[in-house]
């Protein structure tokens, strides 16, 4: 009796297991793969193929009586990129979301970040020079300009009236960096007026000071402004007369020999040539790259260099030119006296009157005084 009871229970368990297995296998035989758009489900094609669950309500596999042909991703989306698996529109959107750190070259060798609008930097035009200078210096603008260009104004007037132009420039230049006057200093430490007489065709003008070894006048800056050191004037108690142009060996030009390669004469200094530790205020080049030239009006005309009225400082800027001549922007009386009337500046060659003008005994005969 007990044995029959036990066998019946075992048979019932087997039948329940078999019936459960049949119920699970029948619907699984009719399951088919349904192709849906990935955009509706919010999942990619790779995620659909790797789904670990099937047969429940969250599965993308549904039962159906008829099987549908399996379509590939390329057939569903003709614009799909087969290499990346993304459409061009989606690929462009991903690129826009990435931080733009790339730098692309622009025209004329300029660089700008990708996606930015670049505006070229345009230098200030000539009419803007004077307003900017006025704004920087205020009421002191005209007096400072006149004081700064007093030596060059004197050199221009002397050159125009005598026909002897003395300039300091690099050999390849078509303009003078600095106009040299009689009060300009030579490398030997003496002024041009201390040297021998000269003409427009002079090559070597030796120094006339006793025991000076200088055999040829060679201009050297005697003011810090001529070497671009403008800030020295702002120091309290600064004496500009003590300034001297120096070599890279830290010794002044007066401590070097005035001839040859200008070797340093200080004991223990191994400097064999003068190398300037300053630059020209006009061209930012060293002193040893410049030359001092003596020329006539015809020589400058043939060489294409400015002469006559065009040799005045700031000749192309009338307002600045008047400031240099008179110290005022609205006063052109000195310029008119130089360019018109009996004392006019000669264009090609100086007249006898122009030659006698600076050396006239009666200074009242001259319409202007310097």
Short mmCIF file of C-alpha atoms in Angstrom, two decimals:
data_model
loop_
_atom_site.label_atom_id
_atom_site.label_comp_id
_atom_site.label_asym_id
_atom_site.label_seq_id
_atom_site.Cartn_x
_atom_site.Cartn_y
_atom_site.Cartn_z
CA UNK A 1 0.00 0.00 0.00
CA UNK A 2 2.74 2.40 0.92
CA UNK A 3 4.75 1.37 -2.13
CA UNK A 4 1.82 2.05 -4.49
CA UNK A 5 1.32 5.46 -2.92
CA UNK A 6 4.93 6.37 -3.47
CA UNK A 7 4.98 5.27 -7.13
CA UNK A 8 1.83 7.28 -7.85
CA UNK A 9 3.44 10.45 -6.44
CA UNK A 10 6.53 9.92 -8.63
CA UNK A 11 4.41 9.47 -11.76
CA UNK A 12 2.47 12.65 -11.00
CA UNK A 13 5.75 14.60 -10.66
CA UNK A 14 7.05 13.27 -13.99
CA UNK A 15 3.83 14.16 -15.77
CA UNK A 16 3.90 17.72 -14.37
CA UNK A 17 7.50 18.18 -15.51
CA UNK A 18 6.72 16.90 -19.00
CA UNK A 19 3.65 19.07 -19.37
CA UNK A 20 5.62 22.16 -18.28
CA UNK A 21 8.35 21.38 -20.79
CA UNK A 22 5.79 20.94 -23.60
CA UNK A 23 4.13 24.24 -22.79
CA UNK A 24 7.49 26.06 -22.98
CA UNK A 25 8.70 24.35 -26.17
CA UNK A 26 5.53 24.92 -28.22
CA UNK A 27 5.57 28.73 -28.11
CA UNK A 28 9.34 28.82 -28.61
CA UNK A 29 8.97 26.93 -31.91
CA UNK A 30 6.79 29.70 -33.28
CA UNK A 31 9.01 32.60 -32.16
CA UNK A 32 10.37 34.76 -35.01
CA UNK A 33 12.75 37.71 -35.19
CA UNK A 34 10.96 40.94 -35.91
CA UNK A 35 13.02 43.82 -37.37
CA UNK A 36 12.20 47.12 -35.81
CA UNK A 37 13.61 50.59 -36.17
CA UNK A 38 16.30 51.26 -33.59
CA UNK A 39 15.18 54.86 -33.19
CA UNK A 40 11.78 53.71 -31.83
CA UNK A 41 13.26 51.50 -29.14
CA UNK A 42 16.20 53.83 -28.38
CA UNK A 43 18.73 51.00 -28.79
CA UNK A 44 21.37 50.39 -31.40
CA UNK A 45 21.57 47.40 -33.72
CA UNK A 46 24.37 45.86 -31.67
CA UNK A 47 22.33 46.06 -28.47
CA UNK A 48 19.36 44.25 -30.11
CA UNK A 49 21.56 41.35 -31.23
CA UNK A 50 23.08 40.93 -27.76
CA UNK A 51 19.81 40.88 -25.81
CA UNK A 52 20.14 38.11 -23.17
CA UNK A 53 16.38 37.77 -22.55
CA UNK A 54 13.77 36.14 -24.82
CA UNK A 55 10.23 34.97 -24.31
CA UNK A 56 9.12 37.60 -21.77
CA UNK A 57 7.27 40.86 -22.19
CA UNK A 58 10.51 42.87 -22.34
CA UNK A 59 11.89 40.76 -25.18
CA UNK A 60 12.00 42.06 -28.73
CA UNK A 61 11.21 38.55 -30.02
CA UNK A 62 7.44 38.00 -30.50
CA UNK A 63 5.52 34.96 -31.53
CA UNK A 64 3.83 34.92 -34.91
CA UNK A 65 2.29 32.46 -37.25
CA UNK A 66 4.39 33.54 -40.23
CA UNK A 67 8.15 34.18 -40.40
CA UNK A 68 9.46 37.41 -41.93
CA UNK A 69 12.68 37.63 -43.92
CA UNK A 70 15.60 39.05 -42.01
CA UNK A 71 16.66 42.47 -43.31
CA UNK A 72 20.13 43.86 -42.89
CA UNK A 73 20.96 47.24 -41.40
CA UNK A 74 22.27 48.50 -44.73
CA UNK A 75 18.91 47.71 -46.45
CA UNK A 76 16.93 49.52 -43.76
CA UNK A 77 19.17 52.62 -43.78
CA UNK A 78 20.74 53.30 -47.21
CA UNK A 79 22.66 56.29 -45.79
CA UNK A 80 24.33 54.18 -43.10
CA UNK A 81 28.11 54.26 -43.03
CA UNK A 82 29.19 50.60 -43.15
CA UNK A 83 32.56 51.29 -41.52
CA UNK A 84 31.38 53.27 -38.52
CA UNK A 85 27.78 51.99 -38.34
CA UNK A 86 26.42 55.53 -38.10
CA UNK A 87 24.61 57.78 -40.51
CA UNK A 88 26.33 60.93 -41.86
CA UNK A 89 23.91 63.20 -40.01
CA UNK A 90 24.55 61.50 -36.68
CA UNK A 91 28.27 61.47 -37.37
CA UNK A 92 28.23 65.25 -38.00
CA UNK A 93 26.32 65.81 -34.77
CA UNK A 94 28.93 63.87 -32.81
CA UNK A 95 31.69 65.99 -34.31
CA UNK A 96 29.95 69.20 -33.29
CA UNK A 97 29.66 68.02 -29.70
CA UNK A 98 33.39 67.39 -29.43
CA UNK A 99 35.56 70.29 -28.09
CA UNK A 100 37.13 72.23 -30.94
CA UNK A 101 40.81 72.49 -30.11
CA UNK A 102 42.21 72.24 -33.60
CA UNK A 103 44.14 75.20 -35.00
CA UNK A 104 43.93 75.77 -38.74
CA UNK A 105 46.29 78.01 -40.74
CA UNK A 106 44.83 81.14 -42.26
CA UNK A 107 46.07 83.35 -45.04
CA UNK A 108 49.48 85.05 -44.81
CA UNK A 109 50.75 82.55 -42.24
CA UNK A 110 48.33 83.59 -39.48
CA UNK A 111 46.77 81.06 -37.10
CA UNK A 112 43.30 81.09 -35.58
CA UNK A 113 41.19 78.50 -33.67
CA UNK A 114 38.89 76.44 -35.82
CA UNK A 115 35.43 77.95 -36.09
CA UNK A 116 36.53 81.48 -35.11
CA UNK A 117 36.27 84.56 -37.31
CA UNK A 118 39.62 86.27 -37.82
CA UNK A 119 40.01 89.97 -38.61
CA UNK A 120 43.36 91.16 -40.00
CA UNK A 121 45.37 93.73 -38.03
CA UNK A 122 45.72 96.88 -40.13
CA UNK A 123 48.55 99.31 -39.25
CA UNK A 124 47.59 102.85 -38.35
CA UNK A 125 47.48 105.18 -41.31
CA UNK A 126 49.57 108.36 -41.46
CA UNK A 127 46.81 110.79 -40.37
CA UNK A 128 46.42 108.81 -37.13
CA UNK A 129 50.04 109.36 -36.06
CA UNK A 130 49.64 112.92 -34.86
CA UNK A 131 46.40 112.42 -32.81
CA UNK A 132 47.95 109.42 -31.03
CA UNK A 133 51.11 111.38 -30.21
CA UNK A 134 49.06 114.30 -28.92
CA UNK A 135 46.99 112.01 -26.71
CA UNK A 136 50.14 110.44 -25.23
CA UNK A 137 52.01 113.66 -24.39
CA UNK A 138 49.25 116.27 -24.01
CA UNK A 139 50.40 119.89 -23.85
CA UNK A 140 54.06 118.87 -23.75
CA UNK A 141 53.87 117.29 -27.19
CA UNK A 142 55.14 120.22 -29.30
CA UNK A 143 57.99 121.30 -26.96
CA UNK A 144 59.24 117.73 -26.63
CA UNK A 145 59.23 117.11 -30.37
CA UNK A 146 61.09 120.35 -31.06
CA UNK A 147 63.72 119.59 -28.41
CA UNK A 148 64.17 116.05 -29.68
CA UNK A 149 64.72 117.09 -33.31
CA UNK A 150 66.73 120.27 -32.73
CA UNK A 151 70.03 118.66 -33.89
CA UNK A 152 68.42 117.18 -37.00
CA UNK A 153 66.67 120.43 -37.82
CA UNK A 154 70.01 122.22 -37.61
CA UNK A 155 71.63 119.55 -39.79
CA UNK A 156 68.87 119.82 -42.42
CA UNK A 157 69.11 123.61 -42.62
CA UNK A 158 72.91 123.51 -42.87
CA UNK A 159 72.79 120.81 -45.55
CA UNK A 160 70.18 122.61 -47.65
CA UNK A 161 71.99 125.95 -47.50
CA UNK A 162 75.53 124.65 -48.00
CA UNK A 163 74.81 121.77 -50.36
CA UNK A 164 76.81 119.33 -48.16
CA UNK A 165 74.67 116.51 -46.77
CA UNK A 166 76.10 114.43 -43.92
CA UNK A 167 74.03 111.37 -43.08
CA UNK A 168 74.32 108.25 -40.93
CA UNK A 169 72.64 105.18 -42.43
CA UNK A 170 73.11 101.59 -43.54
CA UNK A 171 74.65 101.29 -47.03
CA UNK A 172 71.54 99.73 -48.60
CA UNK A 173 69.14 102.37 -47.26
CA UNK A 174 67.60 105.18 -49.32
CA UNK A 175 67.11 107.42 -46.31
CA UNK A 176 69.25 108.71 -43.47
CA UNK A 177 68.67 107.26 -40.02
CA UNK A 178 70.08 110.43 -38.41
CA UNK A 179 71.04 113.79 -39.98
CA UNK A 180 74.51 114.81 -38.78
CA UNK A 181 75.17 118.42 -37.79
CA UNK A 182 78.24 120.32 -36.59
CA UNK A 183 77.45 119.52 -32.96
CA UNK A 184 77.25 115.77 -33.62
CA UNK A 185 79.85 113.60 -31.90
CA UNK A 186 82.46 111.40 -33.53
CA UNK A 187 83.60 108.01 -32.26
CA UNK A 188 86.74 109.66 -30.94
CA UNK A 189 84.60 111.75 -28.60
CA UNK A 190 85.02 115.10 -30.38
CA UNK A 191 82.44 117.09 -32.32
CA UNK A 192 82.24 117.45 -36.07
CA UNK A 193 83.21 121.11 -35.71
CA UNK A 194 86.49 119.95 -34.12
CA UNK A 195 87.42 118.06 -37.27
CA UNK A 196 89.06 119.35 -40.42
CA UNK A 197 87.13 121.16 -43.12
CA UNK A 198 85.06 119.00 -45.42
CA UNK A 199 83.10 119.10 -48.66
CA UNK A 200 80.33 117.06 -50.18
CA UNK A 201 82.91 114.71 -51.70
CA UNK A 202 85.00 114.14 -48.59
CA UNK A 203 85.76 110.56 -47.63
CA UNK A 204 87.95 110.91 -44.56
CA UNK A 205 87.69 113.95 -42.29
CA UNK A 206 90.42 113.70 -39.61
CA UNK A 207 90.10 115.17 -36.16
CA UNK A 208 91.89 118.48 -35.51
CA UNK A 209 92.27 118.04 -31.74
CA UNK A 210 95.85 117.65 -30.58
CA UNK A 211 96.97 114.06 -29.88
CA UNK A 212 93.73 112.61 -31.20
CA UNK A 213 94.35 109.56 -33.37
CA UNK A 214 91.05 109.88 -35.25
CA UNK A 215 91.64 109.89 -39.00
CA UNK A 216 88.03 109.86 -40.21
CA UNK A 217 84.84 111.25 -38.75
CA UNK A 218 82.47 108.44 -37.71
CA UNK A 219 79.16 109.51 -36.19
CA UNK A 220 78.05 107.88 -32.93
CA UNK A 221 74.94 108.66 -30.86
CA UNK A 222 75.58 111.21 -28.13
CA UNK A 223 72.07 111.24 -26.62
CA UNK A 224 70.11 108.32 -25.16
CA UNK A 225 67.18 109.14 -27.47
CA UNK A 226 69.34 108.43 -30.52
CA UNK A 227 69.98 104.92 -29.18
CA UNK A 228 66.33 104.29 -28.31
CA UNK A 229 66.83 104.70 -24.54
CA UNK A 230 64.07 107.27 -24.03
CA UNK A 231 63.27 106.19 -20.47
CA UNK A 232 66.57 107.53 -19.10
CA UNK A 233 65.31 111.10 -19.36
CA UNK A 234 62.54 110.33 -16.86
CA UNK A 235 64.91 109.36 -14.07
CA UNK A 236 65.07 112.01 -11.33
CA UNK A 237 68.36 113.89 -11.33
CA UNK A 238 69.54 112.30 -14.57
CA UNK A 239 72.20 114.26 -16.48
CA UNK A 240 72.04 113.43 -20.21
CA UNK A 241 75.51 114.94 -20.79
CA UNK A 242 77.04 111.99 -18.90
CA UNK A 243 75.59 109.40 -21.26
CA UNK A 244 78.01 107.57 -23.55
CA UNK A 245 77.44 104.88 -26.14
CA UNK A 246 78.88 101.58 -24.91
CA UNK A 247 80.29 98.41 -26.36
CA UNK A 248 79.17 94.96 -25.28
CA UNK A 249 82.32 94.83 -23.15
CA UNK A 250 80.64 97.47 -20.92
CA UNK A 251 83.20 100.18 -21.86
CA UNK A 252 82.31 103.41 -23.68
CA UNK A 253 83.36 104.35 -27.21
CA UNK A 254 85.83 106.86 -25.77
CA UNK A 255 87.67 103.93 -24.12
CA UNK A 256 88.18 102.26 -27.50
CA UNK A 257 90.69 103.15 -30.18
CA UNK A 258 89.27 105.62 -32.75
CA UNK A 259 90.91 103.82 -35.69
CA UNK A 260 90.86 100.35 -37.20
CA UNK A 261 88.47 97.89 -35.57
CA UNK A 262 88.21 100.13 -32.48
CA UNK A 263 89.91 97.77 -30.03
CA UNK A 264 89.27 98.40 -26.34
CA UNK A 265 92.09 100.20 -24.52
CA UNK A 266 91.07 99.24 -20.98
CA UNK A 267 93.69 97.02 -19.34
CA UNK A 268 92.55 93.44 -18.98
CA UNK A 269 89.71 93.75 -21.48
CA UNK A 270 90.01 91.31 -24.35
CA UNK A 271 87.59 93.19 -26.63
CA UNK A 272 89.16 93.38 -30.08
CA UNK A 273 86.32 95.22 -31.85
CA UNK A 274 83.58 97.64 -30.89
CA UNK A 275 80.23 95.82 -30.78
CA UNK A 276 77.46 98.22 -29.80
CA UNK A 277 75.16 97.18 -26.99
CA UNK A 278 72.47 99.52 -28.36
CA UNK A 279 70.40 99.79 -31.54
CA UNK A 280 69.63 102.65 -33.87
CA UNK A 281 66.38 104.38 -32.93
CA UNK A 282 65.34 104.55 -36.60
CA UNK A 283 66.09 101.06 -37.93
CA UNK A 284 66.86 98.87 -34.86
CA UNK A 285 70.26 97.85 -36.20
CA UNK A 286 73.70 98.04 -34.60
CA UNK A 287 76.12 100.92 -34.88
CA UNK A 288 78.74 98.92 -36.78
CA UNK A 289 76.22 98.28 -39.57
CA UNK A 290 75.96 102.01 -40.33
CA UNK A 291 78.20 104.39 -42.24
CA UNK A 292 78.76 108.14 -42.18
CA UNK A 293 78.54 109.65 -45.66
CA UNK A 294 79.39 113.09 -47.09
CA UNK A 295 77.39 113.89 -50.23
CA UNK A 296 76.47 116.76 -52.52
CA UNK A 297 73.01 117.62 -53.79
CA UNK A 298 73.67 116.10 -57.20
CA UNK A 299 75.01 112.89 -55.63
CA UNK A 300 71.86 112.45 -53.55
CA UNK A 301 69.66 113.27 -56.51
CA UNK A 302 71.36 110.58 -58.64
CA UNK A 303 71.15 108.06 -55.78
CA UNK A 304 67.43 108.70 -55.22
CA UNK A 305 67.93 110.17 -51.74
CA UNK A 306 65.90 113.13 -50.41
CA UNK A 307 67.46 116.56 -50.81
CA UNK A 308 66.42 120.18 -50.63
CA UNK A 309 63.02 120.82 -49.11
CA UNK A 310 62.35 117.06 -48.82
CA UNK A 311 65.33 116.75 -46.44
CA UNK A 312 63.50 118.56 -43.65
CA UNK A 313 62.38 116.33 -40.75
CA UNK A 314 58.79 115.10 -41.24
CA UNK A 315 58.49 116.78 -44.60
CA UNK A 316 55.57 114.48 -45.44
CA UNK A 317 53.68 115.57 -42.28
CA UNK A 318 53.13 119.36 -42.47
CA UNK A 319 51.93 119.66 -38.87
CA UNK A 320 54.88 117.74 -37.44
CA UNK A 321 57.25 119.59 -39.75
CA UNK A 322 56.01 122.93 -38.36
CA UNK A 323 56.37 121.62 -34.80
CA UNK A 324 60.03 120.79 -35.48
CA UNK A 325 60.67 124.19 -37.05
CA UNK A 326 58.71 126.51 -34.75
CA UNK A 327 57.42 124.41 -31.84
CA UNK A 328 53.80 125.02 -32.86
CA UNK A 329 51.48 123.05 -35.10
CA UNK A 330 49.66 126.09 -36.53
CA UNK A 331 52.74 128.20 -37.29
CA UNK A 332 54.30 127.63 -40.70
CA UNK A 333 56.13 130.96 -40.88
CA UNK A 334 59.57 129.38 -40.72
CA UNK A 335 58.70 126.92 -43.46
CA UNK A 336 57.37 129.71 -45.68
CA UNK A 337 60.53 131.71 -45.07
CA UNK A 338 62.62 128.72 -46.10
CA UNK A 339 60.66 127.86 -49.24
CA UNK A 340 59.66 131.27 -50.64
CA UNK A 341 60.98 134.78 -50.96
CA UNK A 342 64.57 135.93 -51.35
CA UNK A 343 65.80 133.45 -48.72
CA UNK A 344 64.13 130.41 -50.27
CA UNK A 345 65.77 127.00 -49.99
CA UNK A 346 67.39 126.12 -53.32
CA UNK A 347 66.16 122.90 -54.89
CA UNK A 348 69.23 121.75 -56.78
CA UNK A 349 72.25 123.83 -55.76
CA UNK A 350 72.75 126.54 -53.13
CA UNK A 351 73.02 130.14 -54.26
CA UNK A 352 75.60 132.64 -53.00
CA UNK A 353 72.93 134.19 -50.82
CA UNK A 354 72.16 130.80 -49.26
CA UNK A 355 75.84 130.15 -48.62
CA UNK A 356 76.25 133.56 -46.91
CA UNK A 357 72.99 133.16 -44.97
CA UNK A 358 74.39 131.24 -42.02
CA UNK A 359 77.61 133.24 -41.89
CA UNK A 360 76.09 136.70 -42.31
CA UNK A 361 77.54 139.31 -39.98
CA UNK A 362 74.23 141.12 -39.58
CA UNK A 363 71.84 138.58 -38.12
CA UNK A 364 68.94 141.00 -38.53
CA UNK A 365 69.09 140.40 -42.29
CA UNK A 366 67.91 136.84 -41.84
CA UNK A 367 64.13 136.29 -41.52
CA UNK A 368 64.56 133.56 -38.91
CA UNK A 369 66.86 132.68 -36.02
CA UNK A 370 67.76 129.29 -34.69
#
